């Protein structure tokens, strides 16, 4: 490996205009705002409009990230798009975004690790940039999970929302990065747990899209331990600690999981970026959405040490530690 760092240059995000509140859901199914907030911390979520596709959300987030970075689309030669809800079975949603941006060089592909997708995408793009194969990457997390929900299942339909977030990475010689860049990433998967969080359809099995199914208690039981495992790996690899990080940006699945993970790791509540109350669980989009919010409101600044983590269906889970 060469002495190259993948440095964050810009962030962007997009949320559909329509907001679905807990009160509105309570008029459709047997639930209440109190029940949802107590168990998840979620108060509302954004829902894509009819005809609004995952690629539409991803494109808007990508354009905003490019503008924030001060780059044009022609500066990008790699797009890694994490999604579990692509526009089509194929081609990859990433190539649609590539075409809409007017990019005709390099590579674009989708990556599927469900809620861990953005962390997996970040690690993948980092490896390509460090290899010298590409110079600048767009890493995008984009989802329209509302399209795979069973709206009569109160255990799942209250949890998820739609959205997209993007991050621009640039390959920089380590001597010129001034300490910034992705310091380490740690990825895990364990397919023995795939039946605990899955979609009951697919081209090869049913020929249908299917709906999301989840054993909520089982997912919660595994989540905290798995999350803390890969975070401890990140600390061991870098010599950093819960005390030395400036910001913890976790996957926004459930407020109780976020709080329990931070408490177990000894991360101060003031360092935790949370958006689950307003966004719900946006799967691969949740971390870049939260990142963009925290960058734009001034919390995350150049030089800050930022810890990311996620867990998703599969099970998949991972962490990334970067100097902003």
Short mmCIF file of N, CA, C and O in Angstrom, two decimals, residues 117-226:
data_model
loop_
_atom_site.label_atom_id
_atom_site.label_comp_id
_atom_site.label_asym_id
_atom_site.label_seq_id
_atom_site.Cartn_x
_atom_site.Cartn_y
_atom_site.Cartn_z
N UNK A 117 -24.30 -0.63 4.83
CA UNK A 117 -23.82 -0.36 3.48
C UNK A 117 -22.89 0.82 3.35
O UNK A 117 -21.89 0.75 2.62
N UNK A 118 -23.18 1.92 4.05
CA UNK A 118 -22.31 3.09 3.89
C UNK A 118 -20.92 2.83 4.45
O UNK A 118 -19.92 3.24 3.85
N UNK A 119 -20.82 2.17 5.60
CA UNK A 119 -19.51 1.85 6.17
C UNK A 119 -18.76 0.90 5.25
O UNK A 119 -17.56 1.07 4.99
N UNK A 120 -19.45 -0.11 4.71
CA UNK A 120 -18.83 -1.03 3.75
C UNK A 120 -18.40 -0.27 2.50
O UNK A 120 -17.32 -0.53 1.94
N UNK A 121 -19.23 0.66 2.04
CA UNK A 121 -18.89 1.46 0.85
C UNK A 121 -17.71 2.36 1.09
O UNK A 121 -16.85 2.53 0.20
N UNK A 122 -17.64 2.93 2.28
CA UNK A 122 -16.52 3.80 2.63
C UNK A 122 -15.21 3.02 2.64
O UNK A 122 -14.19 3.47 2.09
N UNK A 123 -15.24 1.83 3.23
CA UNK A 123 -14.05 0.99 3.28
C UNK A 123 -13.63 0.54 1.88
O UNK A 123 -12.43 0.48 1.57
N UNK A 124 -14.61 0.25 1.03
CA UNK A 124 -14.32 -0.18 -0.34
C UNK A 124 -13.69 0.95 -1.15
O UNK A 124 -12.67 0.75 -1.83
N UNK A 125 -14.28 2.12 -1.08
CA UNK A 125 -13.74 3.27 -1.81
C UNK A 125 -12.34 3.60 -1.30
O UNK A 125 -11.43 3.92 -2.10
N UNK A 126 -12.14 3.52 0.00
CA UNK A 126 -10.83 3.79 0.59
C UNK A 126 -9.77 2.84 0.02
O UNK A 126 -8.65 3.27 -0.31
N UNK A 127 -10.11 1.57 -0.09
CA UNK A 127 -9.16 0.59 -0.62
C UNK A 127 -8.79 0.91 -2.07
O UNK A 127 -7.62 0.82 -2.47
N UNK A 128 -9.78 1.30 -2.87
CA UNK A 128 -9.52 1.66 -4.26
C UNK A 128 -8.65 2.91 -4.36
O UNK A 128 -7.73 2.98 -5.19
N UNK A 129 -8.94 3.90 -3.54
CA UNK A 129 -8.16 5.14 -3.58
C UNK A 129 -6.72 4.88 -3.12
O UNK A 129 -5.76 5.37 -3.73
N UNK A 130 -6.56 4.11 -2.07
CA UNK A 130 -5.21 3.80 -1.58
C UNK A 130 -4.40 2.99 -2.59
O UNK A 130 -3.17 3.06 -2.61
N UNK A 131 -5.08 2.21 -3.42
CA UNK A 131 -4.38 1.40 -4.41
C UNK A 131 -3.85 2.23 -5.57
O UNK A 131 -3.02 1.75 -6.35
N UNK A 132 -4.36 3.45 -5.69
CA UNK A 132 -3.96 4.30 -6.81
C UNK A 132 -4.82 4.13 -8.04
O UNK A 132 -4.59 4.79 -9.06
N UNK A 133 -5.83 3.27 -7.95
CA UNK A 133 -6.69 3.01 -9.12
C UNK A 133 -7.59 4.19 -9.44
O UNK A 133 -7.95 4.41 -10.60
N UNK A 134 -7.97 4.96 -8.42
CA UNK A 134 -8.85 6.11 -8.61
C UNK A 134 -8.36 7.27 -7.76
O UNK A 134 -7.59 7.08 -6.82
N UNK A 135 -8.83 8.48 -8.11
CA UNK A 135 -8.38 9.68 -7.42
C UNK A 135 -9.43 10.28 -6.49
O UNK A 135 -9.10 10.73 -5.40
N UNK A 136 -10.67 10.31 -6.94
CA UNK A 136 -11.74 10.92 -6.13
C UNK A 136 -13.00 10.06 -6.23
O UNK A 136 -13.37 9.63 -7.32
N UNK A 137 -13.64 9.88 -5.10
CA UNK A 137 -14.80 8.99 -5.05
C UNK A 137 -16.00 9.68 -4.42
O UNK A 137 -15.86 10.51 -3.52
N UNK A 138 -17.17 9.31 -4.92
CA UNK A 138 -18.44 9.62 -4.28
C UNK A 138 -18.92 8.36 -3.59
O UNK A 138 -19.12 7.33 -4.25
N UNK A 139 -19.07 8.41 -2.29
CA UNK A 139 -19.66 7.29 -1.55
C UNK A 139 -21.05 7.73 -1.13
O UNK A 139 -21.21 8.73 -0.43
N UNK A 140 -22.05 6.99 -1.58
CA UNK A 140 -23.44 7.39 -1.39
C UNK A 140 -24.20 6.28 -0.67
O UNK A 140 -24.01 5.10 -0.95
N UNK A 141 -25.06 6.67 0.25
CA UNK A 141 -26.04 5.76 0.83
C UNK A 141 -27.41 6.30 0.49
O UNK A 141 -27.71 7.45 0.80
N UNK A 142 -28.23 5.49 -0.18
CA UNK A 142 -29.54 5.98 -0.62
C UNK A 142 -30.56 4.85 -0.52
O UNK A 142 -30.29 3.72 -0.93
N UNK A 143 -31.73 5.17 0.03
CA UNK A 143 -32.75 4.15 0.22
C UNK A 143 -34.17 4.70 0.02
O UNK A 143 -34.44 5.85 0.38
N UNK A 144 -35.03 3.84 -0.51
CA UNK A 144 -36.48 4.07 -0.49
C UNK A 144 -37.11 2.85 0.19
O UNK A 144 -37.79 2.05 -0.44
N UNK A 145 -36.85 2.73 1.49
CA UNK A 145 -37.32 1.57 2.25
C UNK A 145 -38.84 1.52 2.34
O UNK A 145 -39.41 0.46 2.61
N UNK A 146 -39.49 2.65 2.13
CA UNK A 146 -40.95 2.65 2.18
C UNK A 146 -41.55 1.72 1.14
O UNK A 146 -42.69 1.26 1.29
N UNK A 147 -40.78 1.40 0.10
CA UNK A 147 -41.28 0.53 -0.98
C UNK A 147 -41.26 -0.95 -0.62
O UNK A 147 -41.84 -1.77 -1.32
N UNK A 148 -40.55 -1.32 0.46
CA UNK A 148 -40.48 -2.73 0.83
C UNK A 148 -41.09 -2.99 2.20
O UNK A 148 -40.90 -4.06 2.78
N UNK A 149 -41.84 -2.04 2.72
CA UNK A 149 -42.47 -2.20 4.02
C UNK A 149 -43.86 -2.80 3.90
O UNK A 149 -44.59 -2.51 2.94
N UNK A 150 -44.23 -3.61 4.87
CA UNK A 150 -45.60 -4.08 5.04
C UNK A 150 -46.27 -3.07 5.96
O UNK A 150 -46.01 -3.05 7.17
N UNK A 151 -47.12 -2.24 5.41
CA UNK A 151 -47.69 -1.13 6.16
C UNK A 151 -48.76 -1.57 7.16
O UNK A 151 -49.37 -0.74 7.84
N UNK A 152 -48.98 -2.87 7.27
CA UNK A 152 -49.87 -3.40 8.30
C UNK A 152 -49.09 -4.05 9.45
O UNK A 152 -49.69 -4.51 10.42
N UNK A 153 -47.77 -4.10 9.32
CA UNK A 153 -46.92 -4.67 10.35
C UNK A 153 -46.36 -3.54 11.21
O UNK A 153 -45.38 -2.90 10.85
N UNK A 154 -46.96 -3.31 12.36
CA UNK A 154 -46.56 -2.16 13.18
C UNK A 154 -45.16 -2.32 13.76
O UNK A 154 -44.53 -1.35 14.17
N UNK A 155 -44.66 -3.56 13.79
CA UNK A 155 -43.32 -3.79 14.32
C UNK A 155 -42.22 -3.32 13.40
O UNK A 155 -41.08 -3.13 13.85
N UNK A 156 -42.53 -3.13 12.11
CA UNK A 156 -41.50 -2.69 11.17
C UNK A 156 -41.83 -1.38 10.47
O UNK A 156 -40.95 -0.56 10.24
N UNK A 157 -43.10 -1.17 10.12
CA UNK A 157 -43.42 0.00 9.29
C UNK A 157 -43.20 1.32 10.01
O UNK A 157 -43.02 2.36 9.37
N UNK A 158 -43.18 1.30 11.35
CA UNK A 158 -42.96 2.54 12.09
C UNK A 158 -41.49 2.93 12.15
O UNK A 158 -41.14 4.05 12.54
N UNK A 159 -40.60 2.00 11.77
CA UNK A 159 -39.17 2.20 11.99
C UNK A 159 -38.44 2.92 10.87
O UNK A 159 -37.46 3.62 11.12
N UNK A 160 -38.88 2.73 9.63
CA UNK A 160 -38.04 3.08 8.49
C UNK A 160 -38.53 4.30 7.73
O UNK A 160 -39.71 4.63 7.72
N UNK A 161 -37.56 4.96 7.07
CA UNK A 161 -37.86 6.10 6.22
C UNK A 161 -36.95 6.10 5.01
O UNK A 161 -36.11 5.22 4.83
N UNK A 162 -37.11 7.11 4.17
CA UNK A 162 -36.36 7.24 2.92
C UNK A 162 -35.42 8.43 3.00
O UNK A 162 -35.69 9.42 3.69
N UNK A 163 -34.32 8.36 2.25
CA UNK A 163 -33.37 9.47 2.21
C UNK A 163 -32.07 9.06 1.56
O UNK A 163 -31.88 7.90 1.17
N UNK A 164 -31.17 10.02 1.44
CA UNK A 164 -29.85 9.76 0.84
C UNK A 164 -28.82 10.71 1.41
O UNK A 164 -29.13 11.86 1.76
N UNK A 165 -27.60 10.21 1.51
CA UNK A 165 -26.47 11.04 1.94
C UNK A 165 -25.25 10.66 1.15
O UNK A 165 -25.14 9.53 0.65
N UNK A 166 -24.33 11.60 0.98
CA UNK A 166 -23.13 11.35 0.16
C UNK A 166 -21.90 12.00 0.79
O UNK A 166 -22.01 13.01 1.49
N UNK A 167 -20.77 11.39 0.49
CA UNK A 167 -19.48 11.89 0.96
C UNK A 167 -18.49 11.85 -0.20
O UNK A 167 -18.42 10.85 -0.92
N UNK A 168 -17.76 12.94 -0.39
CA UNK A 168 -16.70 12.98 -1.40
C UNK A 168 -15.37 12.69 -0.72
O UNK A 168 -15.02 13.31 0.29
N UNK A 169 -14.65 11.70 -1.27
CA UNK A 169 -13.33 11.35 -0.77
C UNK A 169 -12.28 11.65 -1.84
O UNK A 169 -12.53 11.45 -3.02
N UNK A 170 -11.12 12.11 -1.41
CA UNK A 170 -10.02 12.37 -2.33
C UNK A 170 -8.76 11.66 -1.83
O UNK A 170 -8.45 11.69 -0.63
N UNK A 171 -8.04 11.02 -2.75
CA UNK A 171 -6.77 10.39 -2.42
C UNK A 171 -5.70 11.47 -2.28
O UNK A 171 -5.45 12.23 -3.21
N UNK A 172 -5.07 11.52 -1.11
CA UNK A 172 -4.06 12.54 -0.82
C UNK A 172 -2.83 11.84 -0.24
O UNK A 172 -2.96 10.94 0.60
N UNK A 173 -1.66 12.24 -0.68
CA UNK A 173 -0.44 11.70 -0.09
C UNK A 173 -0.44 11.98 1.42
O UNK A 173 -0.77 13.08 1.85
N UNK A 174 -0.11 10.97 2.18
CA UNK A 174 -0.20 11.08 3.64
C UNK A 174 0.55 12.29 4.18
O UNK A 174 0.10 12.96 5.12
N UNK A 175 1.69 12.63 3.56
CA UNK A 175 2.48 13.77 4.02
C UNK A 175 1.76 15.09 3.82
O UNK A 175 2.05 16.08 4.50
N UNK A 176 0.82 15.11 2.86
CA UNK A 176 0.09 16.33 2.55
C UNK A 176 -1.30 16.38 3.18
O UNK A 176 -2.03 17.36 3.03
N UNK A 177 -1.69 15.29 3.87
CA UNK A 177 -3.05 15.21 4.42
C UNK A 177 -3.19 15.89 5.77
O UNK A 177 -4.30 16.06 6.27
N UNK A 178 -2.06 16.24 6.40
CA UNK A 178 -2.06 16.91 7.70
C UNK A 178 -2.87 16.12 8.74
O UNK A 178 -3.58 16.70 9.56
N UNK A 179 -2.74 14.80 8.67
CA UNK A 179 -3.39 13.94 9.65
C UNK A 179 -4.82 13.57 9.33
O UNK A 179 -5.41 12.71 9.99
N UNK A 180 -5.42 14.24 8.31
CA UNK A 180 -6.81 13.96 7.98
C UNK A 180 -6.93 12.67 7.18
O UNK A 180 -5.96 12.19 6.59
N UNK A 181 -8.15 12.11 7.16
CA UNK A 181 -8.41 10.94 6.33
C UNK A 181 -8.97 9.77 7.12
O UNK A 181 -9.08 9.81 8.35
N UNK A 182 -9.33 8.73 6.39
CA UNK A 182 -9.84 7.51 7.00
C UNK A 182 -8.68 6.76 7.63
O UNK A 182 -7.74 6.36 6.95
N UNK A 183 -8.74 6.58 8.94
CA UNK A 183 -7.63 5.98 9.68
C UNK A 183 -7.72 4.46 9.72
O UNK A 183 -6.71 3.77 9.64
N UNK A 184 -8.94 3.94 9.87
CA UNK A 184 -9.10 2.49 9.93
C UNK A 184 -10.57 2.14 9.71
O UNK A 184 -11.46 2.96 9.99
N UNK A 185 -10.82 0.94 9.21
CA UNK A 185 -12.19 0.43 9.08
C UNK A 185 -12.18 -1.06 9.38
O UNK A 185 -11.20 -1.75 9.10
N UNK A 186 -13.29 -1.53 9.94
CA UNK A 186 -13.39 -2.94 10.35
C UNK A 186 -14.78 -3.45 9.98
O UNK A 186 -15.79 -2.90 10.42
N UNK A 187 -14.82 -4.49 9.15
CA UNK A 187 -16.07 -5.01 8.61
C UNK A 187 -16.27 -6.46 9.06
O UNK A 187 -15.32 -7.24 9.11
N UNK A 188 -17.53 -6.80 9.35
CA UNK A 188 -17.86 -8.17 9.75
C UNK A 188 -19.19 -8.59 9.12
O UNK A 188 -20.06 -7.76 8.85
N UNK A 189 -19.34 -9.90 8.94
CA UNK A 189 -20.61 -10.48 8.50
C UNK A 189 -20.75 -11.85 9.15
O UNK A 189 -19.76 -12.53 9.42
N UNK A 190 -22.01 -12.24 9.40
CA UNK A 190 -22.30 -13.57 9.92
C UNK A 190 -23.66 -14.00 9.39
O UNK A 190 -24.71 -13.63 9.92
N UNK A 191 -23.64 -14.79 8.32
CA UNK A 191 -24.86 -15.20 7.63
C UNK A 191 -25.75 -16.15 8.41
O UNK A 191 -26.89 -16.40 8.00
N UNK A 192 -25.27 -16.64 9.54
CA UNK A 192 -26.12 -17.50 10.36
C UNK A 192 -27.35 -16.75 10.88
O UNK A 192 -28.36 -17.38 11.25
N UNK A 193 -27.28 -15.43 10.90
CA UNK A 193 -28.37 -14.63 11.46
C UNK A 193 -29.27 -14.02 10.38
O UNK A 193 -30.08 -13.13 10.68
N UNK A 194 -29.13 -14.47 9.15
CA UNK A 194 -29.84 -13.80 8.04
C UNK A 194 -31.36 -13.84 8.19
O UNK A 194 -32.05 -12.94 7.72
N UNK A 195 -31.90 -14.86 8.86
CA UNK A 195 -33.36 -14.97 8.98
C UNK A 195 -33.94 -14.02 10.02
O UNK A 195 -35.16 -13.89 10.13
N UNK A 196 -33.08 -13.33 10.75
CA UNK A 196 -33.58 -12.42 11.78
C UNK A 196 -33.95 -11.04 11.22
O UNK A 196 -34.67 -10.29 11.87
N UNK A 197 -33.42 -10.72 10.03
CA UNK A 197 -33.72 -9.44 9.38
C UNK A 197 -33.53 -9.63 7.89
O UNK A 197 -32.39 -9.74 7.42
N UNK A 198 -34.63 -9.68 7.15
CA UNK A 198 -34.55 -10.02 5.74
C UNK A 198 -35.77 -9.51 4.99
O UNK A 198 -36.74 -9.02 5.59
N UNK A 199 -35.73 -9.63 3.67
CA UNK A 199 -36.88 -9.34 2.82
C UNK A 199 -37.35 -10.66 2.22
O UNK A 199 -36.55 -11.45 1.70
N UNK A 200 -38.66 -10.94 2.31
CA UNK A 200 -39.19 -12.23 1.91
C UNK A 200 -39.50 -12.32 0.41
O UNK A 200 -40.52 -12.86 0.00
N UNK A 201 -38.60 -11.79 -0.40
CA UNK A 201 -38.77 -11.87 -1.85
C UNK A 201 -37.47 -11.59 -2.55
O UNK A 201 -36.49 -11.16 -1.93
N UNK A 202 -37.44 -11.85 -3.85
CA UNK A 202 -36.25 -11.60 -4.64
C UNK A 202 -36.36 -12.27 -6.00
O UNK A 202 -37.15 -13.20 -6.18
N UNK A 203 -35.58 -11.82 -6.98
CA UNK A 203 -35.65 -12.37 -8.34
C UNK A 203 -35.44 -13.88 -8.39
O UNK A 203 -36.12 -14.58 -9.13
N UNK A 204 -34.49 -14.39 -7.60
CA UNK A 204 -34.13 -15.81 -7.68
C UNK A 204 -35.07 -16.70 -6.88
O UNK A 204 -35.18 -17.90 -7.17
N UNK A 205 -35.75 -16.14 -5.89
CA UNK A 205 -36.57 -16.96 -4.99
C UNK A 205 -38.06 -16.90 -5.32
O UNK A 205 -38.69 -17.93 -5.58
N UNK A 206 -38.61 -15.70 -5.32
CA UNK A 206 -40.06 -15.55 -5.51
C UNK A 206 -40.42 -14.79 -6.78
O UNK A 206 -41.59 -14.80 -7.18
N UNK A 207 -39.46 -14.12 -7.37
CA UNK A 207 -39.76 -13.30 -8.53
C UNK A 207 -40.52 -12.04 -8.17
O UNK A 207 -41.06 -11.35 -9.04
N UNK A 208 -40.55 -11.70 -6.88
CA UNK A 208 -41.24 -10.50 -6.40
C UNK A 208 -40.28 -9.66 -5.57
O UNK A 208 -39.21 -10.13 -5.18
N UNK A 209 -40.68 -8.43 -5.26
CA UNK A 209 -39.85 -7.56 -4.41
C UNK A 209 -39.88 -8.03 -2.97
O UNK A 209 -38.85 -8.09 -2.30
N UNK A 210 -41.05 -8.38 -2.47
CA UNK A 210 -41.18 -8.84 -1.09
C UNK A 210 -41.25 -7.70 -0.09
O UNK A 210 -41.21 -6.52 -0.44
N UNK A 211 -41.38 -8.08 1.18
CA UNK A 211 -41.47 -7.11 2.28
C UNK A 211 -40.41 -7.40 3.34
O UNK A 211 -39.98 -8.54 3.51
N UNK A 212 -40.05 -6.36 4.05
CA UNK A 212 -39.07 -6.49 5.13
C UNK A 212 -39.68 -7.26 6.30
O UNK A 212 -40.82 -7.00 6.70
N UNK A 213 -38.92 -8.20 6.83
CA UNK A 213 -39.34 -8.97 8.01
C UNK A 213 -38.22 -8.91 9.05
O UNK A 213 -37.04 -8.99 8.70
N UNK A 214 -38.59 -8.80 10.30
CA UNK A 214 -37.57 -8.63 11.33
C UNK A 214 -38.00 -9.25 12.65
O UNK A 214 -39.16 -9.13 13.05
N UNK A 215 -37.05 -9.92 13.31
CA UNK A 215 -37.23 -10.37 14.68
C UNK A 215 -36.59 -9.31 15.57
O UNK A 215 -35.40 -9.37 15.88
N UNK A 216 -37.38 -8.32 15.94
CA UNK A 216 -36.85 -7.13 16.61
C UNK A 216 -36.04 -7.41 17.86
O UNK A 216 -34.97 -6.83 18.07
N UNK A 217 -36.52 -8.30 18.72
CA UNK A 217 -35.82 -8.58 19.97
C UNK A 217 -34.48 -9.24 19.71
O UNK A 217 -33.49 -8.97 20.40
N UNK A 218 -34.43 -10.13 18.71
CA UNK A 218 -33.19 -10.80 18.37
C UNK A 218 -32.16 -9.82 17.81
O UNK A 218 -30.97 -9.89 18.14
N UNK A 219 -32.63 -8.90 16.97
CA UNK A 219 -31.73 -7.90 16.40
C UNK A 219 -31.16 -7.03 17.51
O UNK A 219 -29.95 -6.78 17.57
N UNK A 220 -32.01 -6.58 18.41
CA UNK A 220 -31.55 -5.73 19.52
C UNK A 220 -30.54 -6.49 20.39
O UNK A 220 -29.53 -5.92 20.81
N UNK A 221 -30.83 -7.77 20.63
CA UNK A 221 -29.96 -8.57 21.50
C UNK A 221 -28.53 -8.66 20.95
O UNK A 221 -27.56 -8.60 21.70
N UNK A 222 -28.40 -8.77 19.63
CA UNK A 222 -27.08 -8.90 19.01
C UNK A 222 -26.42 -7.55 18.75
O UNK A 222 -25.19 -7.46 18.69
N UNK A 223 -27.22 -6.51 18.56
CA UNK A 223 -26.70 -5.24 18.04
C UNK A 223 -25.61 -4.63 18.91
O UNK A 223 -24.53 -4.30 18.41
N UNK A 224 -25.87 -4.46 20.18
CA UNK A 224 -24.92 -3.73 21.03
C UNK A 224 -23.58 -4.44 21.10
O UNK A 224 -22.51 -3.81 20.99
N UNK A 225 -23.59 -5.76 21.25
CA UNK A 225 -22.35 -6.50 21.33
C UNK A 225 -21.55 -6.44 20.04
O UNK A 225 -20.32 -6.28 20.06
N UNK A 226 -22.23 -6.58 18.91
CA UNK A 226 -21.54 -6.54 17.62
C UNK A 226 -20.96 -5.16 17.34
O UNK A 226 -19.84 -5.03 16.85
#
